[in-house]
Short mmCIF file of C-alpha atoms and ligand atoms in Angstrom, two decimals:
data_model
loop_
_atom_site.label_atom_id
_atom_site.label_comp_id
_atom_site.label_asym_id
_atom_site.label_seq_id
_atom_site.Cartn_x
_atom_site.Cartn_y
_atom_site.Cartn_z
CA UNK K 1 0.00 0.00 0.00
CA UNK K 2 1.36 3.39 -0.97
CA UNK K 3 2.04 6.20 1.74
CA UNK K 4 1.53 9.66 0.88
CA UNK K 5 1.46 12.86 2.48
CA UNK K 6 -0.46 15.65 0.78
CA UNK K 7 0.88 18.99 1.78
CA UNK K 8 -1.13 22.01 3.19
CA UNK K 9 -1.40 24.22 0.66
CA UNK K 10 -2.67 26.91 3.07
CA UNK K 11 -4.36 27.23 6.01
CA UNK K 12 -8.03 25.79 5.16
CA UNK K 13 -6.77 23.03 3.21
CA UNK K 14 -7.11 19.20 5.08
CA UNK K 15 -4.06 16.99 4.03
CA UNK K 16 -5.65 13.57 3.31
CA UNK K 17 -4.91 10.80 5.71
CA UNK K 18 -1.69 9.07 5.45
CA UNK K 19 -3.59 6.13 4.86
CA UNK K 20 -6.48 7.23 2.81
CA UNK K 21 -4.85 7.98 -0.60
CA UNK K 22 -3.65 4.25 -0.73
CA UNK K 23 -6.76 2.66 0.89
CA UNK K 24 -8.97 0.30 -0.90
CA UNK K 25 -11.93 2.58 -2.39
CA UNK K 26 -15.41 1.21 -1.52
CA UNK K 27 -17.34 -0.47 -4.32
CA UNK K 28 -18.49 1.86 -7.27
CA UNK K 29 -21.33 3.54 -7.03
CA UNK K 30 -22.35 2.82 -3.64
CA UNK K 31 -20.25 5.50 -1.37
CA UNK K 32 -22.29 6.40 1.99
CA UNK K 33 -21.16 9.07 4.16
CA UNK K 34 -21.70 8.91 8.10
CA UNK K 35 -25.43 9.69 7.67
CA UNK K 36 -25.97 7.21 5.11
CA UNK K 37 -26.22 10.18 1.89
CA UNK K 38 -24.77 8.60 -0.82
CA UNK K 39 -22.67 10.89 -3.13
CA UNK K 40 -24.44 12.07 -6.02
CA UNK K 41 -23.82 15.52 -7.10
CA UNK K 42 -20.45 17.33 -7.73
CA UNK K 43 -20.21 20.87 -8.26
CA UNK K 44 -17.43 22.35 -9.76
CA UNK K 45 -15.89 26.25 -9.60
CA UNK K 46 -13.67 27.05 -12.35
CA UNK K 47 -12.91 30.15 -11.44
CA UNK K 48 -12.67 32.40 -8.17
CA UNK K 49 -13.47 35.38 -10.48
CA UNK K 50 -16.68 36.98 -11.32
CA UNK K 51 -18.03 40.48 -13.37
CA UNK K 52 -20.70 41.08 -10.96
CA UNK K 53 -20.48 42.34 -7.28
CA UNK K 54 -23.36 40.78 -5.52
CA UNK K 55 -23.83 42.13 -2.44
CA UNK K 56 -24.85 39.19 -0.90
CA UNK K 57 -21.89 37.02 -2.59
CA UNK K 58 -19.06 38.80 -3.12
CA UNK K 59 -19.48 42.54 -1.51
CA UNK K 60 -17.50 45.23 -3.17
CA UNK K 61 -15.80 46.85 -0.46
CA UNK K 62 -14.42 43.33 0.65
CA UNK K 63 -13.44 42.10 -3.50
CA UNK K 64 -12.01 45.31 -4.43
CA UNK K 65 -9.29 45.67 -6.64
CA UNK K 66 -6.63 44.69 -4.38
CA UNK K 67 -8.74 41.88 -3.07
CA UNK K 68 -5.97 38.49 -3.53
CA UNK K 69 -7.71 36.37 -6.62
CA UNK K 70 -6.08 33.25 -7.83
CA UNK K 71 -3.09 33.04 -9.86
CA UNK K 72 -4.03 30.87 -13.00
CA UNK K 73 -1.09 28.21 -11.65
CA UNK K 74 -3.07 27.13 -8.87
CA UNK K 75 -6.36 26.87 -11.17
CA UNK K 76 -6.90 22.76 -11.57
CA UNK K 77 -6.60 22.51 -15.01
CA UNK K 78 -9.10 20.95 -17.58
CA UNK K 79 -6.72 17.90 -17.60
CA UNK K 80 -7.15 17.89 -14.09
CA UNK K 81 -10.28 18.30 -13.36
CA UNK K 82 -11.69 15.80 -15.87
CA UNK K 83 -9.56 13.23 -14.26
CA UNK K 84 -10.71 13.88 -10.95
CA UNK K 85 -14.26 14.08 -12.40
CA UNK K 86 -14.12 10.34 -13.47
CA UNK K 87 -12.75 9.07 -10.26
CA UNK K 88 -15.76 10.80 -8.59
CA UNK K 89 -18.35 9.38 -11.43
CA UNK K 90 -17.28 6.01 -10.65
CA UNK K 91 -18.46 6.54 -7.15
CA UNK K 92 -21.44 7.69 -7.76
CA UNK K 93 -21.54 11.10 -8.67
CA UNK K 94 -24.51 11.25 -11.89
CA UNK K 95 -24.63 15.02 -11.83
CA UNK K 96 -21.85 17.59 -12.24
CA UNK K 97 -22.63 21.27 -12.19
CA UNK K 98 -20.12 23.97 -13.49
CA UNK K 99 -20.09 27.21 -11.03
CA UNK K 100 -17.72 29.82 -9.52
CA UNK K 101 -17.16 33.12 -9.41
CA UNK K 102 -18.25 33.26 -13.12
CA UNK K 103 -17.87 30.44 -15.15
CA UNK K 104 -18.51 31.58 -18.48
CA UNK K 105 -15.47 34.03 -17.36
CA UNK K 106 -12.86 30.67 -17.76
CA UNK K 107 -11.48 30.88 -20.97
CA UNK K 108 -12.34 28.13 -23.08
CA UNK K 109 -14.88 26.73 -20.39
CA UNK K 110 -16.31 24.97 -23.61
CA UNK K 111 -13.32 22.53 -23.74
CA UNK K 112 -13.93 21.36 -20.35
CA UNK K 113 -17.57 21.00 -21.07
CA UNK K 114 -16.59 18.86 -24.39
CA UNK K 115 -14.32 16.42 -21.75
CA UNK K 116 -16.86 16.17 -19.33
CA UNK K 117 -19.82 15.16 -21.83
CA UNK K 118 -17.77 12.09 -22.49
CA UNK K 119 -18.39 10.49 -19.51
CA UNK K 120 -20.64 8.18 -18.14
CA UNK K 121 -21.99 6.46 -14.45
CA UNK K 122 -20.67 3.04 -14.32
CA UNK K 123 -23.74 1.85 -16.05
CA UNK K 124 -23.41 3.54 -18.83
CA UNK K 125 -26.02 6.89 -18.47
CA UNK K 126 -25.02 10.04 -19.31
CA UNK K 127 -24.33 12.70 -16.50
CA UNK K 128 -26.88 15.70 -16.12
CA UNK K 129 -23.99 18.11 -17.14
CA UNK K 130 -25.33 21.65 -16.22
CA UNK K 131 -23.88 24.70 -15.29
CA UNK K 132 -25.14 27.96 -13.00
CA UNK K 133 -24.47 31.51 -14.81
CA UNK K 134 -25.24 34.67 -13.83
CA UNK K 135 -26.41 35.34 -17.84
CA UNK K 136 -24.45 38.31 -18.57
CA UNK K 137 -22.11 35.90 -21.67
CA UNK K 138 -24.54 33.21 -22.17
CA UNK K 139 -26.10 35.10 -25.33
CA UNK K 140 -22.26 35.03 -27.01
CA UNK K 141 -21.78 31.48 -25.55
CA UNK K 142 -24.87 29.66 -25.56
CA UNK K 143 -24.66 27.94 -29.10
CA UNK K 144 -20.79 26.90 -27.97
CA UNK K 145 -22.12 25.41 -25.18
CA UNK K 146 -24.85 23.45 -26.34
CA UNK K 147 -22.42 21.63 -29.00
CA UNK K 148 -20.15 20.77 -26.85
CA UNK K 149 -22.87 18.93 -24.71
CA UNK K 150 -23.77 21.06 -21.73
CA UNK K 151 -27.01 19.47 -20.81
CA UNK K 152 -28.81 22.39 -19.49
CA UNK K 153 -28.54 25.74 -17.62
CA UNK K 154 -29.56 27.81 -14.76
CA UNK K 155 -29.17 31.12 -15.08
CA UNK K 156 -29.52 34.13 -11.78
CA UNK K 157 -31.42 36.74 -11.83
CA UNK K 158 -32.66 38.83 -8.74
CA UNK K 159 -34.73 41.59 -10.23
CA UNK K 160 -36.25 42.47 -13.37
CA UNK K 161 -36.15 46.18 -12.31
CA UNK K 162 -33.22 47.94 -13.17
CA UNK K 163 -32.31 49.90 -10.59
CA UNK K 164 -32.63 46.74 -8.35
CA UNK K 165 -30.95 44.30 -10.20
CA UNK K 166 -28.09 46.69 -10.29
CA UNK K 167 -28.49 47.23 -6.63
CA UNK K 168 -28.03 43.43 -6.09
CA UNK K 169 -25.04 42.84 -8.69
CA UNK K 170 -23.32 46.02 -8.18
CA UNK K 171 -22.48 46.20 -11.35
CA UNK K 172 -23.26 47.87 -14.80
CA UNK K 173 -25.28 45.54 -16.53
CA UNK K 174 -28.83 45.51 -17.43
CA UNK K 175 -31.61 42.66 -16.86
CA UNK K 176 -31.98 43.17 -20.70
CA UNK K 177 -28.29 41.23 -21.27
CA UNK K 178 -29.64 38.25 -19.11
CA UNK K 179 -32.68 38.43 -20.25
CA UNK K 180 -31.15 38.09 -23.75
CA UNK K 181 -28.84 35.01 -22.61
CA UNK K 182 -31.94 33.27 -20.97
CA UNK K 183 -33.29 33.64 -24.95
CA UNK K 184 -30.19 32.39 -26.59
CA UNK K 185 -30.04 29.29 -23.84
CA UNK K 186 -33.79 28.61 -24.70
CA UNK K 187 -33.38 29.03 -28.65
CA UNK K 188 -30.16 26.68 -28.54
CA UNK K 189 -32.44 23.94 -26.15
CA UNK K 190 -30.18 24.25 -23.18
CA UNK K 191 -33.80 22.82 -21.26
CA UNK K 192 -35.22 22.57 -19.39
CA UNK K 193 -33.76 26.24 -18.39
CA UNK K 194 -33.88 27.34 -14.02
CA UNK K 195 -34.14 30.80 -13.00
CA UNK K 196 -32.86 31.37 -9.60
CA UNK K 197 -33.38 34.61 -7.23
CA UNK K 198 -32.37 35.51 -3.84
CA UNK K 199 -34.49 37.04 -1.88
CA UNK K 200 -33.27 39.55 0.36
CA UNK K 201 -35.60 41.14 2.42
CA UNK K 202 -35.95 44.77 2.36
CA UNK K 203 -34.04 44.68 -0.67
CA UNK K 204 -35.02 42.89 -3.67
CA UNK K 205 -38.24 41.27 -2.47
CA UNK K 206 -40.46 43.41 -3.90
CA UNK K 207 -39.26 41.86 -7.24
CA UNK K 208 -41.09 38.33 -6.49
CA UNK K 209 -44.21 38.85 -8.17
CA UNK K 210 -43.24 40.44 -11.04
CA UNK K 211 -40.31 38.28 -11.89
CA UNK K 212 -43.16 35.28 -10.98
CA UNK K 213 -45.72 37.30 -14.05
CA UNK K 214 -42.81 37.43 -16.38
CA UNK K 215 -42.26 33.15 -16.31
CA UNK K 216 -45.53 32.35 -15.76
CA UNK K 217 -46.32 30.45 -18.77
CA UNK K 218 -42.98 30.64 -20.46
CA UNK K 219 -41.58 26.90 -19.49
CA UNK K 220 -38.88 28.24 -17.38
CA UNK K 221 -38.69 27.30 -13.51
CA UNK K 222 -38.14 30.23 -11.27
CA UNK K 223 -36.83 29.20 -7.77
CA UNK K 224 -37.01 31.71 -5.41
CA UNK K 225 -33.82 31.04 -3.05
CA UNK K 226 -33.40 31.95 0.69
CA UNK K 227 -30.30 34.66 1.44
CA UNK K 228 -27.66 32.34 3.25
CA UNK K 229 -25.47 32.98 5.93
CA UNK K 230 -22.15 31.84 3.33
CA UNK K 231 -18.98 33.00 3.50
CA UNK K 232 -18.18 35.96 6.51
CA UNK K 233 -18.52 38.93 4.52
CA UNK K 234 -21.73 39.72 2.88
CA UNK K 235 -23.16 40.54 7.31
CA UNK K 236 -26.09 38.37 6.35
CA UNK K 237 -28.73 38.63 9.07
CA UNK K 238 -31.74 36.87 9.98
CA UNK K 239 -33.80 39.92 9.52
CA UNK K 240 -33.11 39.78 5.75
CA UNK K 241 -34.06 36.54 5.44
CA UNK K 242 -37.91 36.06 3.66
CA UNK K 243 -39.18 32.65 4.71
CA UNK K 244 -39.97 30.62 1.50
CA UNK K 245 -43.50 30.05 2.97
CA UNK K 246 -43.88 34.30 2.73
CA UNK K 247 -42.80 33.54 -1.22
CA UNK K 248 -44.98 30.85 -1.50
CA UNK K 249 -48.01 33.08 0.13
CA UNK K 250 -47.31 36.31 -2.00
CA UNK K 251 -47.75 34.20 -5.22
CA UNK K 252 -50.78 32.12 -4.21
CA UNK K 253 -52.71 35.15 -3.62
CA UNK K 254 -51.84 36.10 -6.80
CA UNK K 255 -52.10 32.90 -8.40
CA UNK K 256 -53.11 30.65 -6.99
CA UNK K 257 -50.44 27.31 -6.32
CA UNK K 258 -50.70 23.55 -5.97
CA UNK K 259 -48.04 21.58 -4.22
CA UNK K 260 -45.83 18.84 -6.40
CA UNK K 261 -44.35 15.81 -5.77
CA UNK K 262 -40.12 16.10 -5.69
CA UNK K 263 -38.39 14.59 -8.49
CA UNK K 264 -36.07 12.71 -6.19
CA UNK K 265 -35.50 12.20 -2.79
CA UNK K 266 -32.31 14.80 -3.25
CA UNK K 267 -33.98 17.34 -4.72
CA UNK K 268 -33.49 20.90 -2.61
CA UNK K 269 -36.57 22.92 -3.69
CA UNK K 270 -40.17 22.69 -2.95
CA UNK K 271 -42.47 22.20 -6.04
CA UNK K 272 -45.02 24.69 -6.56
CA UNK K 273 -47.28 24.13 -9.53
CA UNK K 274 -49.83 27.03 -11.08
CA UNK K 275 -53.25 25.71 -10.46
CA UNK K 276 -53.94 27.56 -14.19
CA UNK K 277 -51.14 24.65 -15.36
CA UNK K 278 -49.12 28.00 -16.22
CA UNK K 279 -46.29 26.05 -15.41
CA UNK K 280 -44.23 26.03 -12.07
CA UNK K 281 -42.00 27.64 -9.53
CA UNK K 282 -39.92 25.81 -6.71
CA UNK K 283 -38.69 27.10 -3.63
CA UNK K 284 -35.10 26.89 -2.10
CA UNK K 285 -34.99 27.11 1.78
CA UNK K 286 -31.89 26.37 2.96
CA UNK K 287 -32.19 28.49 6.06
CA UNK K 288 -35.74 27.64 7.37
CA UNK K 289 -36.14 24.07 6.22
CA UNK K 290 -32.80 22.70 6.22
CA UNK K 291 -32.25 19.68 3.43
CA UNK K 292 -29.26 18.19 5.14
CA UNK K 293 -30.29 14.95 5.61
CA UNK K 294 -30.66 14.10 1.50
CA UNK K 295 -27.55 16.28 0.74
CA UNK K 296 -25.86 14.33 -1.51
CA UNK K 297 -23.56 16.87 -2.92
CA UNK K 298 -19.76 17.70 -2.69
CA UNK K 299 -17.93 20.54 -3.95
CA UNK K 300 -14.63 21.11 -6.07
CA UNK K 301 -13.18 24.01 -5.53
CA UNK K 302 -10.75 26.41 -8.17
CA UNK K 303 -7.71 24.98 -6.67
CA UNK K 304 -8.68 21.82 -6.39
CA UNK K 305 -10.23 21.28 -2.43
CA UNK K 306 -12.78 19.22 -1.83
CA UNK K 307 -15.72 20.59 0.55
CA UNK K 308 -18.13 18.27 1.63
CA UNK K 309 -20.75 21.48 2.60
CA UNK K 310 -21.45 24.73 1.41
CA UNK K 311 -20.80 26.32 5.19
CA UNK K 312 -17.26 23.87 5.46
CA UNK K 313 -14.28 25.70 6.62
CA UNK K 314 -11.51 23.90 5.31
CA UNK K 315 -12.03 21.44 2.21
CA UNK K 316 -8.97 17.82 1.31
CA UNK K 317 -6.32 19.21 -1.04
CA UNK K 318 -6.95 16.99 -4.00
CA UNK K 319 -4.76 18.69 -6.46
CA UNK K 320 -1.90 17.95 -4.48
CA UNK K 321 -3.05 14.25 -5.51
CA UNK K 322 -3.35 15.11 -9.11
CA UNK K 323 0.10 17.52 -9.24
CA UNK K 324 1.58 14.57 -6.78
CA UNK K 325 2.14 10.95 -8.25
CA UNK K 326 -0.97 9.50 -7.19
CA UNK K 327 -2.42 6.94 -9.08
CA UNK K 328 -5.73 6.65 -9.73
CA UNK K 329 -6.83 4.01 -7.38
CA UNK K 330 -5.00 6.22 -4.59
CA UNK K 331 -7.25 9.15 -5.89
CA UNK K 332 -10.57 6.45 -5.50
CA UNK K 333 -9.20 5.51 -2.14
CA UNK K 334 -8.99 9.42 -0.83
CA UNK K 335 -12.24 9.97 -2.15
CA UNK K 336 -13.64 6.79 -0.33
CA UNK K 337 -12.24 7.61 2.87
CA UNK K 338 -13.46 11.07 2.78
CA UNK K 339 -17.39 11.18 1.80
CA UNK K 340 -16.94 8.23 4.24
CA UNK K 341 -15.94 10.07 7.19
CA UNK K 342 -18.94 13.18 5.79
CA UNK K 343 -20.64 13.82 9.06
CA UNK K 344 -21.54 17.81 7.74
CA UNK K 345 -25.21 19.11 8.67
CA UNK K 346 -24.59 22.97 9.20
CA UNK K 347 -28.42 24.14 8.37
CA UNK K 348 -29.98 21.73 10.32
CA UNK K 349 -27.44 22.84 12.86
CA UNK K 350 -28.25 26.08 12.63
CA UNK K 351 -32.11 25.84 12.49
CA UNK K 352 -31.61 24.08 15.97
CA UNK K 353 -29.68 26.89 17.38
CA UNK K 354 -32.21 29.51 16.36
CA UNK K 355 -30.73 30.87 13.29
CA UNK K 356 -26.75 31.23 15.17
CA UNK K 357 -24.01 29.81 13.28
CA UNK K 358 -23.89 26.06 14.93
CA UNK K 359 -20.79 26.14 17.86
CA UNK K 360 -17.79 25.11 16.21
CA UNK K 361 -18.25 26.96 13.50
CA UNK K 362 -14.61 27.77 12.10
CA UNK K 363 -14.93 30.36 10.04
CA UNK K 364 -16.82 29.27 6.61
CA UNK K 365 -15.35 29.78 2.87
CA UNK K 366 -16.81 31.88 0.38
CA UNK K 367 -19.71 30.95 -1.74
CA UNK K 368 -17.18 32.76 -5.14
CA UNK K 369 -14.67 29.83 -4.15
CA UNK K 370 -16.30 27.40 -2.95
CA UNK K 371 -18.74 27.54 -5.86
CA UNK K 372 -22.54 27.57 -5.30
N1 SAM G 1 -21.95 33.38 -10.85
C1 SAM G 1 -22.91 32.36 -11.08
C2 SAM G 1 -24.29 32.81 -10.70
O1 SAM G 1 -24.42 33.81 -9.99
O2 SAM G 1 -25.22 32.15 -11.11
C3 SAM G 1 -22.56 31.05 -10.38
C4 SAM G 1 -22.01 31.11 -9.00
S1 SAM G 1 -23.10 31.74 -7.77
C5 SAM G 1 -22.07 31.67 -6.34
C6 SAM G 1 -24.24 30.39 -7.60
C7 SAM G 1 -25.57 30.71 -6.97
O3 SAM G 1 -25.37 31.04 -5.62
C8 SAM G 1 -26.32 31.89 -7.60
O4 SAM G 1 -27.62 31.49 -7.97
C9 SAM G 1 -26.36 32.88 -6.49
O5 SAM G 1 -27.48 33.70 -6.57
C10 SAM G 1 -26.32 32.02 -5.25
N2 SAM G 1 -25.86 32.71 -4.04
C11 SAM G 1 -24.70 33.37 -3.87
N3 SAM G 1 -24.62 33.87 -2.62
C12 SAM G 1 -25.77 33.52 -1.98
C13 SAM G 1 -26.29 33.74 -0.67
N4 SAM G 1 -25.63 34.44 0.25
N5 SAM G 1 -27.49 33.20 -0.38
C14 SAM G 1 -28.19 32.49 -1.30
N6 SAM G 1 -27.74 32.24 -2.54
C15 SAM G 1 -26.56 32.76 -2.89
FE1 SF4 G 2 -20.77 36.57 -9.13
FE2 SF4 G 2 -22.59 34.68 -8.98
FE3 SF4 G 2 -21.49 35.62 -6.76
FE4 SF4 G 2 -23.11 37.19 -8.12
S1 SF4 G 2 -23.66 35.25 -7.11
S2 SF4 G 2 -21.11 37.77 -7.32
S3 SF4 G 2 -22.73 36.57 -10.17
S4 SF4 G 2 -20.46 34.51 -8.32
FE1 SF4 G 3 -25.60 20.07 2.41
FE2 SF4 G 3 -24.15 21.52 4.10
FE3 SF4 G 3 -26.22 22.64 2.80
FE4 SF4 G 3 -26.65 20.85 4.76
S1 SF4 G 3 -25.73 22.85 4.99
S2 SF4 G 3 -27.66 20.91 2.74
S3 SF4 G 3 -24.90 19.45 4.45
S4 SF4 G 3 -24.34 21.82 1.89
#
């Protein structure tokens, strides 16, 4: 059995076990962490880097222009990350989503889409391939997407209003560009197409209904999604936080809502259909009706960490696998050992400790890193 030790790259990266890189991995396909989720989902960030300035994401006054991005050096590359990709789809992983920072900022994101559309679970399906954008390139890069094999998009957008989608982003672009993407995505049959929005309270929430009227009808899902308490600099609050139930009411006194079924055990939102069958919206509630115990995602990050929760606060340096001379059954064994020893539940935590940050709480990474 091979012995490796995987140095700290910095301070929140967790050196794999001694013994873990060389450990037998667990059967494919059936991975179980502590709670019994099985791993499932793997989102990707391929870049730390983003054009907007949401203020509950990545606050100006905190990424400024001296604020310490990446060097492209300690970006995994393509190469990389495909190979860790396959390692993780032979344990189970069906669904890989591309985020960030930006992605359609990473040059040549297309490439990596083309690699990843070539592979398949261990029984031969094709992954859901899908990738979160906040819109503002997907016009110019929704056709190069599609061919390469992206399976679908969802795209953010927090306001339809001008003034107040600016407010959110901080940043000079105008619903009309994402508006214009969401078009291009649809016309090019990236489907079925999301539309996500956080809803701040105070802020942007007067925006539900009308962004709710404007997909009505259209085929596209809007999620509403609840501000979270990620990262340490956006001050999130409780008091900004509209319950999902509040969404839910606004719209059903407007139009009136049915509850669905989920799609799957996994899925995070809440189904809401149009009684008028104009289609349907779905609800994202991570603070006041925690999903932990069917989380069945992990999370890759730029440089190549891997977080088992959104609210972790140090993620297992895998790139120091990949860079290293690990072979690939040392890279199945880290990732066995790892989801294995998963025992993360930091909403439900939370929700039991009124809305506080859970004790222990180490100081979480940001959402632009850690990918969303
Ligand atoms: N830049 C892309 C985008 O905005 O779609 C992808 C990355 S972004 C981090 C992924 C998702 O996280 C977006 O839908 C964004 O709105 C959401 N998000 C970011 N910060 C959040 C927060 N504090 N609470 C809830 N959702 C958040
Ligand atoms: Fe950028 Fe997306 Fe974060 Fe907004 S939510 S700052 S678009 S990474
Ligand atoms: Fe998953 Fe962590 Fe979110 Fe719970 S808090 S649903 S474990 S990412």
């Amino acid at each position: 059995m091979s012995r490796r030790i995987i140095p700290v790259a910095d301070a929140n990266a967790l050196t794999v076990p001694r013994s873990a890189a060389g450990a037998a991995s667990a059967p494919r396909g059936v991975l179980l962490d502590t709670l019994a989720r099985p791993l499932r989902d793997l989102r990707i960030s391929v870049t730390d880097r983003c054009n907007f300035r949401c203020v509950y994401c990545m606050p100006r006054e905190v990424f400024d222009k001296d604020h310490p991005f990446l060097p492209h050096s300690a970006l995994l590359t393509f190469e990389e990350i495909e190979r860790l990709a396959k390692r993780f789809v032979a344990h189970g992983v069906e669904k890989i989503r591309l985020t960030g920072g930006e992605p359609l900022l990473r040059k040549n994101v297309e490439h990596l889409v083309e690699r990843l559309a070539t592979l398949t679970t261990p029984d031969g399906r094709p992954l859901d391939l899908t990738l979160t954008t906040n819109g503002s390139l997907l016009a110019r890069k929704a056709r190069s997407l599609k061919d390469a094999g992206l399976t679908r998009v969802t795209v953010s957008l927090d306001a339809l209003d001008d003034a107040l989608f600016r407010r959110m982003n901080d940043a000079d672009f105008a619903v009309a560009d994402v508006l214009e993407g969401i078009a291009a995505a649809e016309a090019v049959g990236l489907a079925p197409l999301k539309v996500n929005m956080v809803v701040k309270r105070g802020t942007n929430d007067a925006e539900i209904l009308p962004l709710a009227r404007h997909f009505r009808g259209s085929g596209i899902v809007l999620r509403f999604i609840e501000y979270m308490d990620v990262g340490t600099s956006n001050g999130w609050n409780m008091t900004e936080v509209l319950p999902s139930a509040d969404v839910v009411s606004r719209i059903h006194a407007e139009f009136p809502l049915v509850p669905l079924e989920a799609h799957s055990a996994a899925e995070t939102a809440q189904r809401w259909a149009y009684a008028d069958g104009a289609g349907e919206i779905g609800v994202i509630s991570s603070v006041t009706r925690a999903f932990c115990g069917t989380c069945t995602r992990a999370r890759l990050s730029t440089e190549g960490k891997l977080y088992l929760c959104l609210f972790a606060s140090a993620g297992y340096d895998l790139r120091a696998l990949v860079r290293g001379d690990a072979t690939d059954d040392d890279i199945d064994g880290a990732i066995t050992h790892i989801w294995q020893g998963r025992a993360d539940r930091y909403s439900q935590l939370r929700g039991s400790s009124a809305g506080q940050p859970p004790s222990g709480d180490g100081g979480r990474i940001e959402m632009s890193y850690i990918g969303g």
